[in-house]
Amino acid sequence: MSTTNRLNVVPTVTVLAVVKNRLIGAQRGYKLLKKKADALSLRYRQILKKIVQTKLSMGENMKSASFAWTEAKYVGGDGIKHTVLDSVDGKAEIRVRAYADNVAGVKIPKFNACGSGSLIGASGGGSGETGTTTATTESKSELTGLGRGGKQIQKCKKAYKEALQTLVELASLQTAFLTLDQAIKTTNRRVNALENVVTPRLENTVSYIKGELDELEREEFFRLKKVQAKKKKDAKEREEKEESLSKGEGVVKGEGGSGAGPVGNLIDFANEKDEDLLF
């Protein structure tokens, strides 16, 4: 097995346990990242669908706002711009609030168009500011040139406010779309790396260590078998040598007797009666 497909480690039991733990961690990480990629892809498709719908509504809102602006200019004449500027008090009526949304551990920036409630309250409440704006518009409507010019200005203002809110929503969706796209690419690279590089390399390393340990175990078994066979052979040779020595001693003792063969038991020989003896 090539060392490029596995880790360059020493095949021991301790290293095998460490590599197995790393393999388990890699498999768990792969499962978690796979779930994360699926969640991000699901949210990605939802945002893409919303972007298409928002762009369509954005076109309609901008068309309505442009048409309302044309109507207001027709009603108010060339001096409508000065009338609108005179009615502005220098404070933003719509503020964009930014916050973060968490999707599977990925922070997605979001924007929301909202009214400046604190500024409205400081200026005497929402109804007071609306009444002041209406009164200012009504007071300036005589300068528009035609009747009910203030109503057309308010209609144009409402149309552009809706277009602005749609524009903020579209900006939020576009930002989330780009952020999710980058996060999905990064997550997919990690998933592919774990699936195609890290996990196979660790599995090959585990297989290599197990093979080496099995080979060492077979070598040790063969060595013990040879040692046991050698011990048996030595014991057999020792027994044969002792048996041959014992037979040699018996032959020597038989030659030193009466010639009748090997010497028997001396006690039995003493108990035998001799017929020539009188007592």
PDB file of C-alpha atoms in Angstrom:
ATOM      1  CA  MET A   1       0.000   0.000   0.000  1.00  0.00           C
ATOM      2  CA  SER A   2       1.370   3.387  -0.954  1.00  0.00           C
ATOM      3  CA  THR A   3       2.150   5.832   1.824  1.00  0.00           C
ATOM      4  CA  THR A   4       0.282   8.585  -0.049  1.00  0.00           C
ATOM      5  CA  ASN A   5      -3.013   6.798   0.670  1.00  0.00           C
ATOM      6  CA  ARG A   6      -2.377   6.437   4.378  1.00  0.00           C
ATOM      7  CA  LEU A   7      -0.687   8.159   7.270  1.00  0.00           C
ATOM      8  CA  ASN A   8       2.972   7.495   7.906  1.00  0.00           C
ATOM      9  CA  VAL A   9       2.699   5.966  11.375  1.00  0.00           C
ATOM     10  CA  VAL A  10       4.297   3.206  13.425  1.00  0.00           C
ATOM     11  CA  PRO A  11       2.026   0.120  13.470  1.00  0.00           C
ATOM     12  CA  THR A  12       1.351  -0.268  17.177  1.00  0.00           C
ATOM     13  CA  VAL A  13      -1.766  -0.869  19.239  1.00  0.00           C
ATOM     14  CA  THR A  14      -1.649   2.626  20.726  1.00  0.00           C
ATOM     15  CA  VAL A  15      -1.411   4.279  17.331  1.00  0.00           C
ATOM     16  CA  LEU A  16      -4.257   2.058  16.121  1.00  0.00           C
ATOM     17  CA  ALA A  17      -6.503   3.322  18.933  1.00  0.00           C
ATOM     18  CA  VAL A  18      -5.608   6.949  18.156  1.00  0.00           C
ATOM     19  CA  VAL A  19      -6.285   6.523  14.431  1.00  0.00           C
ATOM     20  CA  LYS A  20      -9.597   4.802  15.163  1.00  0.00           C
ATOM     21  CA  ASN A  21     -10.667   7.736  17.333  1.00  0.00           C
ATOM     22  CA  ARG A  22      -9.715  10.129  14.545  1.00  0.00           C
ATOM     23  CA  LEU A  23     -11.708   8.048  12.081  1.00  0.00           C
ATOM     24  CA  ILE A  24     -14.777   8.135  14.331  1.00  0.00           C
ATOM     25  CA  GLY A  25     -14.418  11.915  14.667  1.00  0.00           C
ATOM     26  CA  ALA A  26     -14.087  12.313  10.905  1.00  0.00           C
ATOM     27  CA  GLN A  27     -17.210  10.234  10.295  1.00  0.00           C
ATOM     28  CA  ARG A  28     -19.212  12.231  12.838  1.00  0.00           C
ATOM     29  CA  GLY A  29     -17.960  15.492  11.367  1.00  0.00           C
ATOM     30  CA  TYR A  30     -18.951  14.300   7.896  1.00  0.00           C
ATOM     31  CA  LYS A  31     -22.496  13.537   9.050  1.00  0.00           C
ATOM     32  CA  LEU A  32     -22.858  16.911  10.797  1.00  0.00           C
ATOM     33  CA  LEU A  33     -21.447  18.854   7.861  1.00  0.00           C
ATOM     34  CA  LYS A  34     -23.688  16.921   5.484  1.00  0.00           C
ATOM     35  CA  LYS A  35     -26.741  17.906   7.521  1.00  0.00           C
ATOM     36  CA  LYS A  36     -25.495  21.487   7.641  1.00  0.00           C
ATOM     37  CA  ALA A  37     -25.029  21.555   3.869  1.00  0.00           C
ATOM     38  CA  ASP A  38     -28.548  20.183   3.370  1.00  0.00           C
ATOM     39  CA  ALA A  39     -30.035  22.825   5.695  1.00  0.00           C
ATOM     40  CA  LEU A  40     -28.116  25.618   3.966  1.00  0.00           C
ATOM     41  CA  SER A  41     -29.164  24.358   0.531  1.00  0.00           C
ATOM     42  CA  LEU A  42     -32.810  24.267   1.611  1.00  0.00           C
ATOM     43  CA  ARG A  43     -32.638  27.834   2.902  1.00  0.00           C
ATOM     44  CA  TYR A  44     -30.705  28.835  -0.224  1.00  0.00           C
ATOM     45  CA  ARG A  45     -33.508  27.615  -2.473  1.00  0.00           C
ATOM     46  CA  GLN A  46     -36.121  29.362  -0.355  1.00  0.00           C
ATOM     47  CA  ILE A  47     -34.238  32.651  -0.553  1.00  0.00           C
ATOM     48  CA  LEU A  48     -33.765  32.235  -4.295  1.00  0.00           C
ATOM     49  CA  LYS A  49     -37.504  31.787  -4.726  1.00  0.00           C
ATOM     50  CA  LYS A  50     -38.172  34.876  -2.601  1.00  0.00           C
ATOM     51  CA  ILE A  51     -35.657  36.874  -4.629  1.00  0.00           C
ATOM     52  CA  VAL A  52     -37.496  36.078  -7.851  1.00  0.00           C
ATOM     53  CA  GLN A  53     -40.828  37.067  -6.325  1.00  0.00           C
ATOM     54  CA  THR A  54     -39.383  40.238  -4.781  1.00  0.00           C
ATOM     55  CA  LYS A  55     -37.794  41.317  -8.051  1.00  0.00           C
ATOM     56  CA  LEU A  56     -41.116  40.929  -9.814  1.00  0.00           C
ATOM     57  CA  SER A  57     -42.890  42.962  -7.144  1.00  0.00           C
ATOM     58  CA  MET A  58     -40.016  45.454  -7.223  1.00  0.00           C
ATOM     59  CA  GLY A  59     -40.650  46.090 -10.890  1.00  0.00           C
ATOM     60  CA  GLU A  60     -44.347  46.674 -10.235  1.00  0.00           C
ATOM     61  CA  ASN A  61     -43.666  48.973  -7.270  1.00  0.00           C
ATOM     62  CA  MET A  62     -41.105  51.038  -9.145  1.00  0.00           C
ATOM     63  CA  LYS A  63     -43.486  51.347 -12.087  1.00  0.00           C
ATOM     64  CA  SER A  64     -46.284  52.513  -9.777  1.00  0.00           C
ATOM     65  CA  ALA A  65     -43.954  54.955  -8.001  1.00  0.00           C
ATOM     66  CA  SER A  66     -42.711  56.426 -11.275  1.00  0.00           C
ATOM     67  CA  PHE A  67     -46.258  56.795 -12.534  1.00  0.00           C
ATOM     68  CA  ALA A  68     -47.288  58.456  -9.244  1.00  0.00           C
ATOM     69  CA  TRP A  69     -44.333  60.832  -9.528  1.00  0.00           C
ATOM     70  CA  THR A  70     -45.408  61.720 -13.061  1.00  0.00           C
ATOM     71  CA  GLU A  71     -48.942  62.397 -11.837  1.00  0.00           C
ATOM     72  CA  ALA A  72     -47.650  64.551  -8.971  1.00  0.00           C
ATOM     73  CA  LYS A  73     -45.468  66.555 -11.350  1.00  0.00           C
ATOM     74  CA  TYR A  74     -48.389  67.018 -13.682  1.00  0.00           C
ATOM     75  CA  VAL A  75     -50.596  68.198 -10.839  1.00  0.00           C
ATOM     76  CA  GLY A  76     -48.026  70.254  -8.964  1.00  0.00           C
ATOM     77  CA  GLY A  77     -46.011  71.607 -11.848  1.00  0.00           C
ATOM     78  CA  ASP A  78     -42.342  72.518 -11.738  1.00  0.00           C
ATOM     79  CA  GLY A  79     -42.553  73.875  -8.185  1.00  0.00           C
ATOM     80  CA  ILE A  80     -43.449  70.538  -6.648  1.00  0.00           C
ATOM     81  CA  LYS A  81     -39.819  69.825  -5.802  1.00  0.00           C
ATOM     82  CA  HIS A  82     -39.547  72.949  -3.676  1.00  0.00           C
ATOM     83  CA  THR A  83     -42.846  72.090  -1.989  1.00  0.00           C
ATOM     84  CA  VAL A  84     -41.617  68.634  -1.043  1.00  0.00           C
ATOM     85  CA  LEU A  85     -38.275  69.962   0.194  1.00  0.00           C
ATOM     86  CA  ASP A  86     -39.987  72.548   2.360  1.00  0.00           C
ATOM     87  CA  SER A  87     -42.071  69.834   4.013  1.00  0.00           C
ATOM     88  CA  VAL A  88     -38.981  67.834   5.047  1.00  0.00           C
ATOM     89  CA  ASP A  89     -37.895  68.469   8.652  1.00  0.00           C
ATOM     90  CA  GLY A  90     -34.418  66.934   8.251  1.00  0.00           C
ATOM     91  CA  LYS A  91     -35.177  63.686  10.092  1.00  0.00           C
ATOM     92  CA  ALA A  92     -35.396  60.313   8.382  1.00  0.00           C
ATOM     93  CA  GLU A  93     -38.858  58.848   8.561  1.00  0.00           C
ATOM     94  CA  ILE A  94     -37.689  55.347   7.573  1.00  0.00           C
ATOM     95  CA  ARG A  95     -34.640  53.712   9.095  1.00  0.00           C
ATOM     96  CA  VAL A  96     -32.946  50.481   8.053  1.00  0.00           C
ATOM     97  CA  ARG A  97     -32.223  48.141  10.948  1.00  0.00           C
ATOM     98  CA  ALA A  98     -29.608  45.408  10.491  1.00  0.00           C
ATOM     99  CA  TYR A  99     -29.478  42.172  12.456  1.00  0.00           C
ATOM    100  CA  ALA A 100     -28.135  38.645  12.019  1.00  0.00           C
ATOM    101  CA  ASP A 101     -30.086  35.471  11.404  1.00  0.00           C
ATOM    102  CA  ASN A 102     -28.596  32.093  12.337  1.00  0.00           C
ATOM    103  CA  VAL A 103     -28.999  29.258   9.823  1.00  0.00           C
ATOM    104  CA  ALA A 104     -27.181  26.049  10.824  1.00  0.00           C
ATOM    105  CA  GLY A 105     -24.414  28.036  12.495  1.00  0.00           C
ATOM    106  CA  VAL A 106     -24.032  30.551   9.649  1.00  0.00           C
ATOM    107  CA  LYS A 107     -24.684  34.205  10.470  1.00  0.00           C
ATOM    108  CA  ILE A 108     -26.791  35.760   7.722  1.00  0.00           C
ATOM    109  CA  PRO A 109     -27.157  39.575   7.734  1.00  0.00           C
ATOM    110  CA  LYS A 110     -30.701  40.838   7.318  1.00  0.00           C
ATOM    111  CA  PHE A 111     -32.120  44.323   6.883  1.00  0.00           C
ATOM    112  CA  ASN A 112     -35.506  45.607   7.899  1.00  0.00           C
ATOM    113  CA  ALA A 113     -37.084  48.948   7.005  1.00  0.00           C
ATOM    114  CA  CYS A 114     -38.855  50.450   9.985  1.00  0.00           C
ATOM    115  CA  GLY A 115     -40.083  53.845  11.128  1.00  0.00           C
ATOM    116  CA  SER A 116     -37.975  55.923  13.498  1.00  0.00           C
ATOM    117  CA  GLY A 117     -40.217  55.432  16.489  1.00  0.00           C
ATOM    118  CA  SER A 118     -37.887  57.161  18.937  1.00  0.00           C
ATOM    119  CA  LEU A 119     -37.626  60.206  16.741  1.00  0.00           C
ATOM    120  CA  ILE A 120     -41.378  60.235  16.219  1.00  0.00           C
ATOM    121  CA  GLY A 121     -41.982  60.046  19.955  1.00  0.00           C
ATOM    122  CA  ALA A 122     -39.478  62.821  20.591  1.00  0.00           C
ATOM    123  CA  SER A 123     -41.246  65.079  18.147  1.00  0.00           C
ATOM    124  CA  GLY A 124     -44.597  64.646  19.865  1.00  0.00           C
ATOM    125  CA  GLY A 125     -45.860  61.177  18.837  1.00  0.00           C
ATOM    126  CA  GLY A 126     -46.710  59.471  15.588  1.00  0.00           C
ATOM    127  CA  SER A 127     -50.145  61.048  15.196  1.00  0.00           C
ATOM    128  CA  GLY A 128     -48.763  64.514  15.883  1.00  0.00           C
ATOM    129  CA  GLU A 129     -46.089  64.185  13.190  1.00  0.00           C
ATOM    130  CA  THR A 130     -48.605  62.813  10.709  1.00  0.00           C
ATOM    131  CA  GLY A 131     -50.917  65.703  11.438  1.00  0.00           C
ATOM    132  CA  THR A 132     -48.070  68.178  11.062  1.00  0.00           C
ATOM    133  CA  THR A 133     -46.996  66.623   7.764  1.00  0.00           C
ATOM    134  CA  THR A 134     -50.569  66.668   6.497  1.00  0.00           C
ATOM    135  CA  ALA A 135     -51.038  70.259   7.578  1.00  0.00           C
ATOM    136  CA  THR A 136     -47.776  71.278   5.920  1.00  0.00           C
ATOM    137  CA  THR A 137     -48.745  69.486   2.739  1.00  0.00           C
ATOM    138  CA  GLU A 138     -52.175  71.096   2.769  1.00  0.00           C
ATOM    139  CA  SER A 139     -50.642  74.490   3.369  1.00  0.00           C
ATOM    140  CA  LYS A 140     -48.294  73.994   0.436  1.00  0.00           C
ATOM    141  CA  SER A 141     -50.946  72.472  -1.860  1.00  0.00           C
ATOM    142  CA  GLU A 142     -52.014  75.893  -3.075  1.00  0.00           C
ATOM    143  CA  LEU A 143     -48.592  76.357  -4.639  1.00  0.00           C
ATOM    144  CA  THR A 144     -48.874  73.245  -6.817  1.00  0.00           C
ATOM    145  CA  GLY A 145     -50.861  75.006  -9.511  1.00  0.00           C
ATOM    146  CA  LEU A 146     -53.847  72.652  -9.624  1.00  0.00           C
ATOM    147  CA  GLY A 147     -56.395  71.432  -7.114  1.00  0.00           C
ATOM    148  CA  ARG A 148     -55.744  68.499  -4.760  1.00  0.00           C
ATOM    149  CA  GLY A 149     -52.037  68.530  -5.518  1.00  0.00           C
ATOM    150  CA  GLY A 150     -51.206  67.513  -1.958  1.00  0.00           C
ATOM    151  CA  LYS A 151     -53.147  64.312  -2.357  1.00  0.00           C
ATOM    152  CA  GLN A 152     -51.084  63.337  -5.382  1.00  0.00           C
ATOM    153  CA  ILE A 153     -47.897  64.101  -3.441  1.00  0.00           C
ATOM    154  CA  GLN A 154     -49.013  61.862  -0.577  1.00  0.00           C
ATOM    155  CA  LYS A 155     -49.880  59.122  -3.070  1.00  0.00           C
ATOM    156  CA  CYS A 156     -46.425  59.436  -4.643  1.00  0.00           C
ATOM    157  CA  LYS A 157     -44.838  59.363  -1.216  1.00  0.00           C
ATOM    158  CA  LYS A 158     -46.708  56.192  -0.297  1.00  0.00           C
ATOM    159  CA  ALA A 159     -45.720  54.528  -3.582  1.00  0.00           C
ATOM    160  CA  TYR A 160     -42.036  55.334  -3.091  1.00  0.00           C
ATOM    161  CA  LYS A 161     -42.198  54.168   0.514  1.00  0.00           C
ATOM    162  CA  GLU A 162     -43.484  50.788  -0.628  1.00  0.00           C
ATOM    163  CA  ALA A 163     -40.782  50.680  -3.291  1.00  0.00           C
ATOM    164  CA  LEU A 164     -38.166  51.513  -0.660  1.00  0.00           C
ATOM    165  CA  GLN A 165     -39.348  48.733   1.636  1.00  0.00           C
ATOM    166  CA  THR A 166     -39.281  46.291  -1.266  1.00  0.00           C
ATOM    167  CA  LEU A 167     -35.774  47.498  -2.151  1.00  0.00           C
ATOM    168  CA  VAL A 168     -34.567  46.938   1.434  1.00  0.00           C
ATOM    169  CA  GLU A 169     -36.109  43.463   1.433  1.00  0.00           C
ATOM    170  CA  LEU A 170     -34.423  42.681  -1.870  1.00  0.00           C
ATOM    171  CA  ALA A 171     -31.081  43.917  -0.535  1.00  0.00           C
ATOM    172  CA  SER A 172     -31.516  41.692   2.521  1.00  0.00           C
ATOM    173  CA  LEU A 173     -32.306  38.672   0.356  1.00  0.00           C
ATOM    174  CA  GLN A 174     -29.405  39.359  -1.998  1.00  0.00           C
ATOM    175  CA  THR A 175     -26.955  39.676   0.904  1.00  0.00           C
ATOM    176  CA  ALA A 176     -28.263  36.464   2.487  1.00  0.00           C
ATOM    177  CA  PHE A 177     -28.060  34.771  -0.920  1.00  0.00           C
ATOM    178  CA  LEU A 178     -24.382  35.651  -1.370  1.00  0.00           C
ATOM    179  CA  THR A 179     -23.520  34.721   2.218  1.00  0.00           C
ATOM    180  CA  LEU A 180     -25.258  31.354   1.922  1.00  0.00           C
ATOM    181  CA  ASP A 181     -23.623  30.696  -1.435  1.00  0.00           C
ATOM    182  CA  GLN A 182     -20.159  31.171   0.075  1.00  0.00           C
ATOM    183  CA  ALA A 183     -21.051  29.096   3.154  1.00  0.00           C
ATOM    184  CA  ILE A 184     -22.436  26.264   1.010  1.00  0.00           C
ATOM    185  CA  LYS A 185     -19.280  26.202  -1.122  1.00  0.00           C
ATOM    186  CA  THR A 186     -17.069  26.065   1.982  1.00  0.00           C
ATOM    187  CA  THR A 187     -19.202  23.366   3.623  1.00  0.00           C
ATOM    188  CA  ASN A 188     -19.293  21.253   0.459  1.00  0.00           C
ATOM    189  CA  ARG A 189     -15.497  21.478   0.166  1.00  0.00           C
ATOM    190  CA  ARG A 190     -15.156  20.233   3.733  1.00  0.00           C
ATOM    191  CA  VAL A 191     -17.680  17.450   3.141  1.00  0.00           C
ATOM    192  CA  ASN A 192     -15.873  16.326  -0.004  1.00  0.00           C
ATOM    193  CA  ALA A 193     -12.504  16.489   1.753  1.00  0.00           C
ATOM    194  CA  LEU A 194     -13.771  14.344   4.625  1.00  0.00           C
ATOM    195  CA  GLU A 195     -15.487  11.886   2.308  1.00  0.00           C
ATOM    196  CA  ASN A 196     -12.813  11.509  -0.370  1.00  0.00           C
ATOM    197  CA  VAL A 197      -9.513  12.310   1.373  1.00  0.00           C
ATOM    198  CA  VAL A 198      -9.542  12.173   5.171  1.00  0.00           C
ATOM    199  CA  THR A 199     -11.812   9.179   5.768  1.00  0.00           C
ATOM    200  CA  PRO A 200     -10.217   6.888   3.106  1.00  0.00           C
ATOM    201  CA  ARG A 201      -6.741   7.787   4.341  1.00  0.00           C
ATOM    202  CA  LEU A 202      -7.648   6.965   7.940  1.00  0.00           C
ATOM    203  CA  GLU A 203      -9.366   3.744   6.869  1.00  0.00           C
ATOM    204  CA  ASN A 204      -6.289   2.729   4.877  1.00  0.00           C
ATOM    205  CA  THR A 205      -4.121   3.540   7.883  1.00  0.00           C
ATOM    206  CA  VAL A 206      -6.293   1.371  10.139  1.00  0.00           C
ATOM    207  CA  SER A 207      -6.146  -1.473   7.612  1.00  0.00           C
ATOM    208  CA  TYR A 208      -2.367  -1.098   7.336  1.00  0.00           C
ATOM    209  CA  ILE A 209      -1.869  -1.166  11.116  1.00  0.00           C
ATOM    210  CA  LYS A 210      -4.187  -4.161  11.507  1.00  0.00           C
ATOM    211  CA  GLY A 211      -2.338  -6.005   8.743  1.00  0.00           C
ATOM    212  CA  GLU A 212       1.032  -5.288  10.327  1.00  0.00           C
ATOM    213  CA  LEU A 213      -0.208  -6.354  13.770  1.00  0.00           C
ATOM    214  CA  ASP A 214      -1.666  -9.552  12.321  1.00  0.00           C
ATOM    215  CA  GLU A 215       1.634 -10.245  10.589  1.00  0.00           C
ATOM    216  CA  LEU A 216       3.505  -9.693  13.841  1.00  0.00           C
ATOM    217  CA  GLU A 217       1.055 -11.972  15.614  1.00  0.00           C
ATOM    218  CA  ARG A 218       1.578 -14.709  13.012  1.00  0.00           C
ATOM    219  CA  GLU A 219       5.339 -14.321  13.324  1.00  0.00           C
ATOM    220  CA  GLU A 220       5.101 -14.564  17.095  1.00  0.00           C
ATOM    221  CA  PHE A 221       2.859 -17.633  16.843  1.00  0.00           C
ATOM    222  CA  PHE A 222       5.278 -19.277  14.416  1.00  0.00           C
ATOM    223  CA  ARG A 223       8.206 -18.431  16.686  1.00  0.00           C
ATOM    224  CA  LEU A 224       6.459 -19.899  19.737  1.00  0.00           C
ATOM    225  CA  LYS A 225       5.569 -22.974  17.733  1.00  0.00           C
ATOM    226  CA  LYS A 226       9.191 -23.447  16.694  1.00  0.00           C
ATOM    227  CA  VAL A 227      10.363 -22.898  20.264  1.00  0.00           C
ATOM    228  CA  GLN A 228       7.867 -25.458  21.547  1.00  0.00           C
ATOM    229  CA  ALA A 229       8.938 -27.966  18.900  1.00  0.00           C
ATOM    230  CA  LYS A 230      12.582 -27.392  19.835  1.00  0.00           C
ATOM    231  CA  LYS A 231      11.788 -27.953  23.507  1.00  0.00           C
ATOM    232  CA  LYS A 232       9.952 -31.182  22.711  1.00  0.00           C
ATOM    233  CA  LYS A 233      12.859 -32.359  20.574  1.00  0.00           C
ATOM    234  CA  ASP A 234      15.352 -31.547  23.320  1.00  0.00           C
ATOM    235  CA  ALA A 235      13.204 -33.326  25.919  1.00  0.00           C
ATOM    236  CA  LYS A 236      12.909 -36.416  23.729  1.00  0.00           C
ATOM    237  CA  GLU A 237      16.647 -36.488  23.127  1.00  0.00           C
ATOM    238  CA  ARG A 238      17.229 -36.119  26.867  1.00  0.00           C
ATOM    239  CA  GLU A 239      14.879 -39.013  27.622  1.00  0.00           C
ATOM    240  CA  GLU A 240      16.548 -41.235  25.020  1.00  0.00           C
ATOM    241  CA  LYS A 241      19.955 -40.383  26.427  1.00  0.00           C
ATOM    242  CA  GLU A 242      18.848 -41.147  29.982  1.00  0.00           C
ATOM    243  CA  GLU A 243      17.273 -44.445  28.849  1.00  0.00           C
ATOM    244  CA  SER A 244      20.453 -45.461  27.041  1.00  0.00           C
ATOM    245  CA  LEU A 245      22.508 -44.571  30.090  1.00  0.00           C
ATOM    246  CA  SER A 246      20.266 -46.634  32.364  1.00  0.00           C
ATOM    247  CA  LYS A 247      20.526 -49.662  30.079  1.00  0.00           C
ATOM    248  CA  GLY A 248      24.330 -49.335  29.993  1.00  0.00           C
ATOM    249  CA  GLU A 249      24.539 -49.369  33.819  1.00  0.00           C
ATOM    250  CA  GLY A 250      22.400 -52.527  33.990  1.00  0.00           C
ATOM    251  CA  VAL A 251      24.685 -54.433  31.625  1.00  0.00           C
ATOM    252  CA  VAL A 252      27.780 -53.471  33.645  1.00  0.00           C
ATOM    253  CA  LYS A 253      26.257 -54.762  36.922  1.00  0.00           C
ATOM    254  CA  GLY A 254      25.287 -58.073  35.289  1.00  0.00           C
ATOM    255  CA  GLU A 255      28.870 -58.793  34.229  1.00  0.00           C
ATOM    256  CA  GLY A 256      30.191 -58.357  37.754  1.00  0.00           C
ATOM    257  CA  GLY A 257      27.907 -61.138  39.252  1.00  0.00           C
ATOM    258  CA  SER A 258      27.792 -64.980  38.922  1.00  0.00           C
ATOM    259  CA  GLY A 259      27.264 -64.820  35.232  1.00  0.00           C
ATOM    260  CA  ALA A 260      23.566 -65.635  35.524  1.00  0.00           C
ATOM    261  CA  GLY A 261      22.583 -62.255  34.210  1.00  0.00           C
ATOM    262  CA  PRO A 262      21.724 -59.129  35.962  1.00  0.00           C
ATOM    263  CA  VAL A 263      21.877 -59.043  39.788  1.00  0.00           C
ATOM    264  CA  GLY A 264      18.491 -59.327  41.443  1.00  0.00           C
ATOM    265  CA  ASN A 265      17.265 -57.928  44.702  1.00  0.00           C
ATOM    266  CA  LEU A 266      19.762 -58.577  47.536  1.00  0.00           C
ATOM    267  CA  ILE A 267      17.063 -59.010  50.181  1.00  0.00           C
ATOM    268  CA  ASP A 268      15.330 -61.712  48.171  1.00  0.00           C
ATOM    269  CA  PHE A 269      18.652 -63.378  47.584  1.00  0.00           C
ATOM    270  CA  ALA A 270      19.381 -63.425  51.333  1.00  0.00           C
ATOM    271  CA  ASN A 271      16.012 -64.986  52.159  1.00  0.00           C
ATOM    272  CA  GLU A 272      16.624 -67.939  49.888  1.00  0.00           C
ATOM    273  CA  LYS A 273      17.551 -71.223  51.735  1.00  0.00           C
ATOM    274  CA  ASP A 274      20.631 -73.085  50.860  1.00  0.00           C
ATOM    275  CA  GLU A 275      20.081 -76.905  51.029  1.00  0.00           C
ATOM    276  CA  ASP A 276      23.732 -77.553  51.920  1.00  0.00           C
ATOM    277  CA  LEU A 277      23.473 -75.608  55.152  1.00  0.00           C
ATOM    278  CA  LEU A 278      22.490 -77.528  58.288  1.00  0.00           C
ATOM    279  CA  PHE A 279      21.060 -74.590  60.135  1.00  0.00           C
TER     280      PHE A 279
END
